[in-house]
Coordinates of C-alpha atoms in Angstrom, one line a residue:
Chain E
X143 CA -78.7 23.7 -61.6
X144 CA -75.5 24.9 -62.9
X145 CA -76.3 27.8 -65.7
X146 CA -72.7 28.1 -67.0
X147 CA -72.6 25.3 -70.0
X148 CA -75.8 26.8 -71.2
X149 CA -74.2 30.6 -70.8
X150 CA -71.1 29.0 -72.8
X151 CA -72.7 26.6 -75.4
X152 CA -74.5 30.5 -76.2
X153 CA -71.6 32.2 -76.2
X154 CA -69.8 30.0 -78.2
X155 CA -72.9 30.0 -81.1
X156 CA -72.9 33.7 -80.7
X157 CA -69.4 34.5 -81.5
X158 CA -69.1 31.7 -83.9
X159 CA -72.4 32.8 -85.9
X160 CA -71.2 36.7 -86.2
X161 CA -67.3 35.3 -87.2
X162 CA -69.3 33.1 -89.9
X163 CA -71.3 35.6 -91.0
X164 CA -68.6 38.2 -91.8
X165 CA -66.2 35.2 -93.4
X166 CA -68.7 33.6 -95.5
X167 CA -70.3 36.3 -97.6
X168 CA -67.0 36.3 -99.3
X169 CA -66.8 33.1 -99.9
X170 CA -70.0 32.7 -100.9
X171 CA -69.8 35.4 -103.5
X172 CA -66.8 34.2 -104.3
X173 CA -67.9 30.9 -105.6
X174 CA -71.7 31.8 -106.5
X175 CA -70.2 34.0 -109.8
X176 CA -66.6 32.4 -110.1
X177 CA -65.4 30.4 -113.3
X178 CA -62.3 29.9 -111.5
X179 CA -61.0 26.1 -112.1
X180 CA -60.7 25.9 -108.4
X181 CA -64.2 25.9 -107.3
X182 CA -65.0 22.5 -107.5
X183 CA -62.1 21.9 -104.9
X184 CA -62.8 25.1 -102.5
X185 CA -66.9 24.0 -102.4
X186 CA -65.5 20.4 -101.3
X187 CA -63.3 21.7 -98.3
X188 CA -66.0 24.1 -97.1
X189 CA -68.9 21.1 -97.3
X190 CA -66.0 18.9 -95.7
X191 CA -67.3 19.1 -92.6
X192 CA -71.1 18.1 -93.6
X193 CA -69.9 14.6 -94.0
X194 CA -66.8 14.2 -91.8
X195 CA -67.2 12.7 -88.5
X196 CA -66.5 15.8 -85.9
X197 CA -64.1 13.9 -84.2
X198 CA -61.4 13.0 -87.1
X199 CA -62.0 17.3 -87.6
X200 CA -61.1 17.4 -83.7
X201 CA -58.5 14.9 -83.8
X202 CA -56.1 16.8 -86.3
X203 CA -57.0 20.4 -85.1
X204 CA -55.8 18.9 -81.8
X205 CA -52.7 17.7 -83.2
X206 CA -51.9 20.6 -85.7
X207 CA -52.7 22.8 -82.5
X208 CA -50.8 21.0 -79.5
X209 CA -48.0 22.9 -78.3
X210 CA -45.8 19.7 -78.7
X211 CA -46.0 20.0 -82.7
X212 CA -44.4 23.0 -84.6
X213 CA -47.6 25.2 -85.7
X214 CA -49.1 24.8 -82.2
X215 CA -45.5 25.2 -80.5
X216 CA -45.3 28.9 -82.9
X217 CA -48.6 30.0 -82.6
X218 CA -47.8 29.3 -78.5
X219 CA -44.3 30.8 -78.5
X220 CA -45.0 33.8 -80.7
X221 CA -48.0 35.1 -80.3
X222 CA -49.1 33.5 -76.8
X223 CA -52.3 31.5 -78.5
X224 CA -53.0 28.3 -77.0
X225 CA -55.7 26.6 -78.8
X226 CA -56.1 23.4 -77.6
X227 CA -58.5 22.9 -74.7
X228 CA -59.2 27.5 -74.5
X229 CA -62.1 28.9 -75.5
X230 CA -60.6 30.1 -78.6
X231 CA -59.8 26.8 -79.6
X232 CA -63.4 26.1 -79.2
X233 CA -64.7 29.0 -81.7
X234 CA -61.9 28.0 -84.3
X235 CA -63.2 24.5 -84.1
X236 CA -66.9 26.1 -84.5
X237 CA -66.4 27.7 -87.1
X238 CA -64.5 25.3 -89.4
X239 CA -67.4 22.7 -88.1
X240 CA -70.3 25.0 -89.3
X241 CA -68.8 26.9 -92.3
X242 CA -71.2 25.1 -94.8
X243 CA -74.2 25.6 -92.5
X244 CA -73.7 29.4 -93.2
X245 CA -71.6 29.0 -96.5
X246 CA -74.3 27.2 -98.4
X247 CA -77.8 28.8 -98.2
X248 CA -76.0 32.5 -98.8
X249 CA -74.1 30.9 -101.8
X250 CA -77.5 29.0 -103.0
X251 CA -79.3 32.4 -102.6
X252 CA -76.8 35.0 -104.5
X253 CA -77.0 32.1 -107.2
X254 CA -80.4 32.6 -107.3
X255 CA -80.3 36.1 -108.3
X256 CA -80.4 37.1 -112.2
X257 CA -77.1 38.4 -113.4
X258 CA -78.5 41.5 -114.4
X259 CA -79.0 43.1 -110.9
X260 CA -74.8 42.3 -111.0
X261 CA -74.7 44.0 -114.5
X262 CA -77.4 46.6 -114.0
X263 CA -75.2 47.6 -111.2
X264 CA -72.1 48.1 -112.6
X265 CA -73.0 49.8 -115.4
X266 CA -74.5 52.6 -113.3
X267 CA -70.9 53.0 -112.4
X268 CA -71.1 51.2 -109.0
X269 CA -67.9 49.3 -107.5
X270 CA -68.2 45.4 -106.9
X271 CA -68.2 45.8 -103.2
X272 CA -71.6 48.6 -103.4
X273 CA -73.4 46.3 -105.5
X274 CA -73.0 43.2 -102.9
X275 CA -73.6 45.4 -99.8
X276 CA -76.9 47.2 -101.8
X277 CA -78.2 45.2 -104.1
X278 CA -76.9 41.8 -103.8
X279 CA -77.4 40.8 -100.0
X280 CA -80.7 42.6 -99.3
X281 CA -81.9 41.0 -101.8
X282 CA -81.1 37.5 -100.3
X283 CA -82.5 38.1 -96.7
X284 CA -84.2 35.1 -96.2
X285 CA -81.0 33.3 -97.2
X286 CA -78.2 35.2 -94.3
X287 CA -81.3 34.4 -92.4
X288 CA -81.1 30.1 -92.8
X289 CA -77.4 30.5 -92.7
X290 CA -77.3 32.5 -89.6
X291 CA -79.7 30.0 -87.9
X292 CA -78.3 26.8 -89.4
X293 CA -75.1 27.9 -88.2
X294 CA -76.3 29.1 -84.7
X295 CA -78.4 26.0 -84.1
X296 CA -75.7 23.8 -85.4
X297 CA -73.1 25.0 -82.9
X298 CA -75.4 24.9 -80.2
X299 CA -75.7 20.9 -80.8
X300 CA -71.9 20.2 -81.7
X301 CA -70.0 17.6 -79.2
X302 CA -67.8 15.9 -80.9
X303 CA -65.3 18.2 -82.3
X304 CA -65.5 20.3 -78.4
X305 CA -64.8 17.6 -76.2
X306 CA -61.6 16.4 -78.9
X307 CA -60.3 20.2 -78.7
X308 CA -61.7 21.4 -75.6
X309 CA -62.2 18.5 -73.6
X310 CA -64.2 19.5 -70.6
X311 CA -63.2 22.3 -68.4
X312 CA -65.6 23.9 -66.2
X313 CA -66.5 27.6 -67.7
X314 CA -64.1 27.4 -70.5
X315 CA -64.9 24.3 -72.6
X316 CA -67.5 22.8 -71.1
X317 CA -70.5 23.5 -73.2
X318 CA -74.3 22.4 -72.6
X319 CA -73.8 19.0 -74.4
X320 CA -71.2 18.0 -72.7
X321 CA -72.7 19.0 -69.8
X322 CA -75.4 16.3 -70.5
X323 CA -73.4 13.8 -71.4
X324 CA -71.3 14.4 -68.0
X325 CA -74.3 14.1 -65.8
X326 CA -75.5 11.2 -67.7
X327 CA -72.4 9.5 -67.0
X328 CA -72.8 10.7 -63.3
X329 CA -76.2 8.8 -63.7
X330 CA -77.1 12.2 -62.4
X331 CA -80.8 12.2 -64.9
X332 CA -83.0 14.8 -63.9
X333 CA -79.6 17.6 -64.3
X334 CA -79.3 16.2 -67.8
X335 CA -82.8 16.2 -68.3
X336 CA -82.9 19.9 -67.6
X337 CA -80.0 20.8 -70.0
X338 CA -81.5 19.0 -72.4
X339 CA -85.5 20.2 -72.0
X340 CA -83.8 23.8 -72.1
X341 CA -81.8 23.5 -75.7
X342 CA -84.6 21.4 -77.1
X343 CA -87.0 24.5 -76.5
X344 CA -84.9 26.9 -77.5
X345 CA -83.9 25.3 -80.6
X346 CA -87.6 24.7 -81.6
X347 CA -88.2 28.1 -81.4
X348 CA -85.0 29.3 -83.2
X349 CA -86.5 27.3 -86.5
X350 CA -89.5 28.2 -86.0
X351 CA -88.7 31.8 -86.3
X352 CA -87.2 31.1 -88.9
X353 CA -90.0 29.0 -91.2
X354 CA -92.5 31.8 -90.1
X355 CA -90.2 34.5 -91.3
X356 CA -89.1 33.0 -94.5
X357 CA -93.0 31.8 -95.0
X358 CA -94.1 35.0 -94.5
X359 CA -96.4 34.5 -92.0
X360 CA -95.2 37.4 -89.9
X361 CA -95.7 40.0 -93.3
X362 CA -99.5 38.3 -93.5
X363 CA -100.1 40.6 -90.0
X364 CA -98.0 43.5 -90.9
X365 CA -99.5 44.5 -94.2
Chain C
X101 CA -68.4 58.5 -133.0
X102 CA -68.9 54.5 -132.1
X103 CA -66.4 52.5 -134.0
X104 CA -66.3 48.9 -132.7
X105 CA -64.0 46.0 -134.6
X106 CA -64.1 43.1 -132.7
X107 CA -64.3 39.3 -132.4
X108 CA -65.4 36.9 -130.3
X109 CA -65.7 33.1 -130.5
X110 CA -69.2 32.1 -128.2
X111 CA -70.1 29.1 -127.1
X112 CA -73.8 28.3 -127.5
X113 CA -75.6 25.0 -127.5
X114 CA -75.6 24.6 -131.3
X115 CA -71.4 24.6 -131.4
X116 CA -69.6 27.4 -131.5
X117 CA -69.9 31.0 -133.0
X118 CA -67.6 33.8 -134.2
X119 CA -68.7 37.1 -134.1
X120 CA -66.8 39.3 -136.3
X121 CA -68.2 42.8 -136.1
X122 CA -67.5 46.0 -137.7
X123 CA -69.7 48.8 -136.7
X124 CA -69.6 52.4 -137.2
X125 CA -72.2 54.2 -135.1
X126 CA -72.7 58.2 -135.8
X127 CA -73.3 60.1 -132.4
X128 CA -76.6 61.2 -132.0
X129 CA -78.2 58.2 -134.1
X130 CA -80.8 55.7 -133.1
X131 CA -79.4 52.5 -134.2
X132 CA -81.0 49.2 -134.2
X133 CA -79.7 46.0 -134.1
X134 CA -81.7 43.2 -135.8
X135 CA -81.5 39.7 -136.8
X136 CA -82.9 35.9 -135.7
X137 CA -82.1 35.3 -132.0
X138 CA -78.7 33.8 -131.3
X139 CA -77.3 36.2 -133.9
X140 CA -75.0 37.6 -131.6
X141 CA -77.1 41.2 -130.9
X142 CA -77.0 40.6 -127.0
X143 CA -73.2 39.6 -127.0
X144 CA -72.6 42.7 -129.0
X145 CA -74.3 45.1 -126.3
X146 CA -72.6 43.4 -123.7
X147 CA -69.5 43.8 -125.2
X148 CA -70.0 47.1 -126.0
X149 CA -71.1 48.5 -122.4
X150 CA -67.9 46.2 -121.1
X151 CA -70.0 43.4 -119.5
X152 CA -68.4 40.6 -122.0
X153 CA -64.6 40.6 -123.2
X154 CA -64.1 40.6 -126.8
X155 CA -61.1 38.3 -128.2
X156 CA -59.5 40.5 -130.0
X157 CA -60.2 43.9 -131.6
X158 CA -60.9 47.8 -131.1
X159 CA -63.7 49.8 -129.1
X160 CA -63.5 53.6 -129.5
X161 CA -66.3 56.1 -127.8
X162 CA -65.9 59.2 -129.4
X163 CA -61.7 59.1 -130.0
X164 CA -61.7 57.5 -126.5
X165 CA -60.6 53.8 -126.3
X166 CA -62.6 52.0 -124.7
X167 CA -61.1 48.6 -125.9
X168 CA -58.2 47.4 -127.7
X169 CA -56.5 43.8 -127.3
X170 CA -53.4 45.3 -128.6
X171 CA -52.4 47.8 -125.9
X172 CA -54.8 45.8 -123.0
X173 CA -56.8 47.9 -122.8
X174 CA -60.5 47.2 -121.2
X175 CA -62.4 49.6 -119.2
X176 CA -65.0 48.5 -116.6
X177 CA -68.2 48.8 -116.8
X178 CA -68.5 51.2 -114.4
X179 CA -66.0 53.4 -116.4
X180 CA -68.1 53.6 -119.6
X181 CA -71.0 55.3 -119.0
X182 CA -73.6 53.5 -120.9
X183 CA -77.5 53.5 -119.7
X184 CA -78.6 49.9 -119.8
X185 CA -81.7 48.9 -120.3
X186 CA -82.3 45.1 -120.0
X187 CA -84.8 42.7 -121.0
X188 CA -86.4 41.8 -117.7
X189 CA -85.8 45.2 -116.0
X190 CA -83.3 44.3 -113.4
X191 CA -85.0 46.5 -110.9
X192 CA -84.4 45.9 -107.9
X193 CA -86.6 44.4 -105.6
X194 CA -85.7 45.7 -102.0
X195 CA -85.6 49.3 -103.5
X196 CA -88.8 51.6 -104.1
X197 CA -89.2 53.1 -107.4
X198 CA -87.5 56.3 -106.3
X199 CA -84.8 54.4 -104.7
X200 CA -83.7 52.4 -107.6
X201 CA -83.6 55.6 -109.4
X202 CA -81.4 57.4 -106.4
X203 CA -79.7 54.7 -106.6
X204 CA -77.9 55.4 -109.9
X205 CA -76.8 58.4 -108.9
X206 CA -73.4 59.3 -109.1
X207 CA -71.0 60.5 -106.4
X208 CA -71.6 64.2 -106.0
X209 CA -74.5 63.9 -108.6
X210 CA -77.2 66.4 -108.3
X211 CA -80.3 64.8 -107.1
X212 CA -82.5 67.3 -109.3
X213 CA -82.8 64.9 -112.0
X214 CA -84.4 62.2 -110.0
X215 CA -87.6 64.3 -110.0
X216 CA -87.2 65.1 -113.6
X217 CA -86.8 61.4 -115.2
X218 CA -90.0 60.6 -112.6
X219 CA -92.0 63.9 -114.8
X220 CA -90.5 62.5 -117.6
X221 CA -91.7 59.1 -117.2
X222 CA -94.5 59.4 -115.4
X223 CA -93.7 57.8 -112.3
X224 CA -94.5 60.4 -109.8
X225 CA -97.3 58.9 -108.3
X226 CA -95.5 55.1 -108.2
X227 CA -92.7 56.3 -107.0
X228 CA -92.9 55.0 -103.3
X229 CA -93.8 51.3 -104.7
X230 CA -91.8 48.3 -105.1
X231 CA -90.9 47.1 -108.4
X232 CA -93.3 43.9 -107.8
X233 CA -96.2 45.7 -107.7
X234 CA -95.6 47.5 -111.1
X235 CA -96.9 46.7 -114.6
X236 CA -94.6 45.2 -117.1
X237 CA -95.1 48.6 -119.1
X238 CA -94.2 50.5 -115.8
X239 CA -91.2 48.3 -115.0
X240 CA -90.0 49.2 -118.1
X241 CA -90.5 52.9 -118.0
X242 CA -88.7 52.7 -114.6
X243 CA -85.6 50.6 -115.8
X244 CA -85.2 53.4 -119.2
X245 CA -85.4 56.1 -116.2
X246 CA -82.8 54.2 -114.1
X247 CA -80.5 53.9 -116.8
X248 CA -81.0 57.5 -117.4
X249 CA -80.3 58.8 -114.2
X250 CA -76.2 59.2 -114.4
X251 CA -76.5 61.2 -117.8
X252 CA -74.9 58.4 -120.1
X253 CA -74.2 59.5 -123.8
X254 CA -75.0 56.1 -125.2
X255 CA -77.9 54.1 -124.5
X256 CA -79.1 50.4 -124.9
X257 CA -82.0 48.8 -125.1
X258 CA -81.9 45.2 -125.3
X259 CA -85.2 44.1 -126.3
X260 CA -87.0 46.1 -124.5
X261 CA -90.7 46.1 -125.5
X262 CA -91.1 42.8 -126.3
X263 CA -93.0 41.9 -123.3
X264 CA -95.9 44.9 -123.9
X265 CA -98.6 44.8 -125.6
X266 CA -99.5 46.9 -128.5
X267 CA -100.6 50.0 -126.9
X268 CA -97.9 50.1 -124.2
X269 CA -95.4 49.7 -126.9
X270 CA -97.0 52.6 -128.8
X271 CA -96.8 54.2 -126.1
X272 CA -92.9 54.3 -125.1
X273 CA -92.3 54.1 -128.5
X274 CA -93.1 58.1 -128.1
X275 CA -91.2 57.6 -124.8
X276 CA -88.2 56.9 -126.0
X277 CA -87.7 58.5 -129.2
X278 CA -88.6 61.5 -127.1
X279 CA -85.9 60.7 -124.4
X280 CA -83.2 59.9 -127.4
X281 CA -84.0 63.7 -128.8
X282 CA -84.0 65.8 -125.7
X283 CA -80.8 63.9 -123.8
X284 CA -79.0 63.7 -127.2
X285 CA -78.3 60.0 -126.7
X286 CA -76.7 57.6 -128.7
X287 CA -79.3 54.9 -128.6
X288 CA -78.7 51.4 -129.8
X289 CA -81.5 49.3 -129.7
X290 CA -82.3 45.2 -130.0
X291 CA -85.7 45.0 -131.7
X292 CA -87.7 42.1 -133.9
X293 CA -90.4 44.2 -134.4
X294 CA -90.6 45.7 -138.1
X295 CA -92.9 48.5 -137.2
X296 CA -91.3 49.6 -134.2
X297 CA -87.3 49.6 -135.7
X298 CA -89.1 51.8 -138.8
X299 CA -90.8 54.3 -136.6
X300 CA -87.7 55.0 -134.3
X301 CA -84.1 54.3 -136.0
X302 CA -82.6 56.5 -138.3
X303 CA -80.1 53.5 -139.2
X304 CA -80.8 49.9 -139.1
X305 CA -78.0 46.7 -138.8
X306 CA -79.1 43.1 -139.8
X307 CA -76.8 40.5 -137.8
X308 CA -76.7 36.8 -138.9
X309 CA -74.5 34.2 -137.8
X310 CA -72.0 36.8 -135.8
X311 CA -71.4 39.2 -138.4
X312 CA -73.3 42.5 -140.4
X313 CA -75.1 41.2 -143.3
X314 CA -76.9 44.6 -144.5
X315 CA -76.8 48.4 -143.4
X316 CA -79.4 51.0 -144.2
X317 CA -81.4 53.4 -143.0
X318 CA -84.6 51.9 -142.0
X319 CA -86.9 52.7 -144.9
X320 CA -84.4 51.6 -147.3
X321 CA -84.1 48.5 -145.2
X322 CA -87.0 47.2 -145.8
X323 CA -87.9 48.2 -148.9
X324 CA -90.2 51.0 -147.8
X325 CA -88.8 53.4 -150.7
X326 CA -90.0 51.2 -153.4
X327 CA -93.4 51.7 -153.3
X328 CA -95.1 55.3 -153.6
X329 CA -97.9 54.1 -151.5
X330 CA -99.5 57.0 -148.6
X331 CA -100.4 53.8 -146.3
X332 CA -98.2 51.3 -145.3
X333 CA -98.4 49.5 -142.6
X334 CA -96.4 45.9 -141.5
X335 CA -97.7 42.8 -140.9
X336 CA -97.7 39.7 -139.7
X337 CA -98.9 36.4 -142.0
X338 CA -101.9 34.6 -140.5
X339 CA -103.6 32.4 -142.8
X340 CA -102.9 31.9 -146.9
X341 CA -105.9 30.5 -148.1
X342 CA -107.1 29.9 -151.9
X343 CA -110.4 30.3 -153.6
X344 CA -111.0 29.8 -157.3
X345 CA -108.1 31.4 -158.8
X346 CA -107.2 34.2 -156.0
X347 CA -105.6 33.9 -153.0
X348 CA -106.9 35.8 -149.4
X349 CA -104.1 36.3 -147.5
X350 CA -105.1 37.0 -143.6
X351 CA -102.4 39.6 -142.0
X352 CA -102.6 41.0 -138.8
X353 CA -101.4 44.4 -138.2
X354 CA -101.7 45.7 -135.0
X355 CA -104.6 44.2 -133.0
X356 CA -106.3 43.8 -136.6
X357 CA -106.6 41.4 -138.6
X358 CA -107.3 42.5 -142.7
X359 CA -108.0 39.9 -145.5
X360 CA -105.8 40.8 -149.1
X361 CA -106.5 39.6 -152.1
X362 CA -103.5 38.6 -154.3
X363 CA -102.4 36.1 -157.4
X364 CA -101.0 33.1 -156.9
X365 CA -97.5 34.7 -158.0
X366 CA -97.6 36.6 -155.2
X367 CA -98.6 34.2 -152.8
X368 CA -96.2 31.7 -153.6
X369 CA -93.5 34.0 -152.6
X370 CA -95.3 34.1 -148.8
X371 CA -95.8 31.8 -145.9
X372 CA -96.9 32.1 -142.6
X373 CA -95.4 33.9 -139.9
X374 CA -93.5 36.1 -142.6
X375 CA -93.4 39.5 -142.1
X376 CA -94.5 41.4 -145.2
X377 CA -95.8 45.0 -145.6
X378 CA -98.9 45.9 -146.7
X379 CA -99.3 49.4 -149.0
X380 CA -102.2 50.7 -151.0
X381 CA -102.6 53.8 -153.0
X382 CA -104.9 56.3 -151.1
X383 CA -107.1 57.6 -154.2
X384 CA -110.2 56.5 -152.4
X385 CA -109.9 56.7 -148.5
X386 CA -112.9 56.8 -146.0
X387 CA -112.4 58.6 -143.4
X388 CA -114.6 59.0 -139.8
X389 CA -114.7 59.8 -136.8
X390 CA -115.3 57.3 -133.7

């Protein structure tokens, strides 16, 4: 069996989840305490891709992106980025695809925090950016947690938007599920079979992790 | 010197409010705010300490502006220096006791008075537990030693006993007047309960409907000078009931319950759930010990 879709479909979840992760505690701050009149419209773009099919996402960052078109002929020209069918194209893709997965639960959880711990902070004389990095985010754990999972599991399992940006290129794009869908095509079974077997375990123990951790089941041994 | 002159339209369920305040607060006194809820005592803390943006007006902190609408000026929070102490605590939960004292700490700040406010308050022995595993009255003696911790001159206290029961609230009663004497604070504090606002403030504001409706010094505020009486104590109405031609009226002070006798005059005047004060001349006292 050929190991390098798994190694890539990982790498690609790995690299997406940590780029997530570092975007999307700003944004989810941002629009867990904002009043700003543009919240309504920012929290529709980042849930977007919840409801969007992956390919119409796929089929426009393919266009924007493709060095015949002016942004993708720029990016190409000046500073030498092809996106379209690179690895780099793939983690853009990811990451625009599974922004809400991470977005979401760390937005639903600072929410969930009484505005005091905010207040309490700041009047001790602490800056915005102390409070979020002491109080605030320990204080939602179980929340990064979901969203780094979601996010992790959900790239894992994307297809659509990789084959329409990536298409399917032995150790650069081609990722584990299009690796099954290849040798499925190939009516090659018991490859596809294994690919499959192999992310369906490891995604059952990813959430499972996480639903013992978050139930505290693991705390119920430790104390 | 506190002088604050400001206004402030809020937007409540019932419609909208103004709050038009003018307050003069002496350094060094213990103030207390007081009023029906929805008065506009919180918004005034919050305004004060920088947490909520007046409309329009003036905030000055001994000669310092803290405030003004005119010149846009509107410190921070984290530029006033004001202990806060709120109604449920805000400790936080992934810091020990200790921690969410150390916490406070300022840059450079000398870590000796951690240990002191933990003597102070009694915390010594808690201070390597998490704030879930504390009592409300030990939350609360936390919270007034986290809000002491970067040496504020003013200090508020939004409600803050209303959760304890009797004896705890006796308790950092003596706490806190003790605190507002030996740090020389400026202590403004949201209070309900009669009793408690007489025992600790040295000057008491009534707020209805978003603005100052009376001023005193607490005795005088509630009419305590009128009466010559050695006991007095305050008291809430239970029960009115008539027989023949007196009325017993049932008031509970304290954990007590004690039955009055008055004339129908008198207890026309009362209903229940009013809070009245309850004096007697003390010609004839028993006294012993248990």
């Amino acid at each position: 069996m050929d190991w390098q879709p798994l190694m890539l479909t990982f790498k690609l979840a790995v690299i997406t989840t940590a780029i997530l992760f570092v975007i999307s505690i700003p944004i989810a701050n941002w629009l867990s305490f904002t009043k700003s009149k543009a919240k309504p419209v920012i929290e529709t773009l980042v849930s977007m891709p919840l409801v969007l099919p992956p390919t119409v996402l796929g089929f426009y960052m393919l266009v924007a992106f493709s060095p015949e078109n002016a942004f993708g002929n720029w990016l190409n020209e000046w500073l030498g980025i092809r996106l379209i069918f690179s690895f780099g194209g793939l983690v853009l893709a990811s990451v625009i695809y599974s922004l809400p997965f991470m977005v979401q639960p760390i937005q639903a959880g600072l929410s969930s925090l009484p505005s005091t711990f905010k207040e309490a902070s700041y009047t001790m004389g602490k800056s915005k950016m102390t409070t979020l990095l002491k109080v605030l985010l320990p204080n939602v754990k179980p929340a990064l947690l979901t969203g780094i999972v979601l996010s992790f599991a959900h790239t894992v399992g994307e297809f659509g938007v990789v084959l329409m940006i990536g298409g399917n290129m032995p150790g650069k794009t081609k990722v584990a599920s299009i690796a099954i869908y290849d040798e499925v095509e190939a009516l090659n079974y018991s490859a596809a079979n294994s690919y499959s077997l192999i992310l369906f375990s490891i995604t059952f123990i990813i959430l499972l992790i996480v639903y013992l951790t978050n139930g505290g089941y693991f705390k119920r041994f430790v104390q | 010197m506190i002088r604050l002159n400001i206004e402030k339209t809020l937007k409540s369920g019932g419609g909208n409010m103004v709050l038009d305040l003018e307050l003069n607060i002496v350094k060094g006194e213990f103030i207390t705010l007081f009023g029906d809820s929805g008065a506009g005592k919180t918004s005034t803390l919050r305004m004060l300490s920088g947490l909520l943006k007046p409309d329009s007006g003036i905030i000055t902190v001994d000669g310092t502006t803290w405030f003004d609408s005119h010149k846009k000026i509107n410190l921070i929070p984290q530029q006033r220096k004001v202990g806060y102490v709120f109604q449920d605590y805000a400790l936080f939960p992934n810091m020990t006791v200790r921690q969410n004292l150390e916490y406070a700490l300022q840059r450079n700040q000398d870590g000796d008075i951690i240990e002191e406010l933990l003597d102070l308050a009694q915390l010594n022995e808690l201070q390597q537990r998490k704030p879930e595993t504390l009592s409300g009255g030990q939350k609360q003696r936390v919270a007034l030693a986290r809000a002491l911790v970067q040496r504020p001159d003013i200090l508020i206290l939004d409600e803050p006993l209303s959760a304890l029961d009797l004896k705890m609230r006796i308790k950092l009663q003596e706490y806190l007047l003790q605190i507002h004497k030996k740090y020389k604070l400026t202590t403004i504090l949201v209070s309900h309960d009669v009793g408690e606002i007489v025992k600790l403030s040295d000057c008491v504001f009534e707020l209805q409907n978003g603005r100052v409706i009376k001023k005193g010094t607490a005795s005088d505020f509630f009419g305590l000078t009128k009466t010559s009486a050695k006991f007095r104590f305050s008291g809430e109405v239970l029960k009115i009931v008539q027989e023949d031609v007196i009325y017993v009226i049932s008031v509970l002070i304290g954990n007590d319950i004690i039955k009055v006798v008055s004339d129908r005059r008198e207890a026309n005047g009362l209903k229940v759930g009013d809070q009245v004060l309850v004096a007697s001349k003390a010609f004839n006292p028993i006294i012993q010990k248990i």
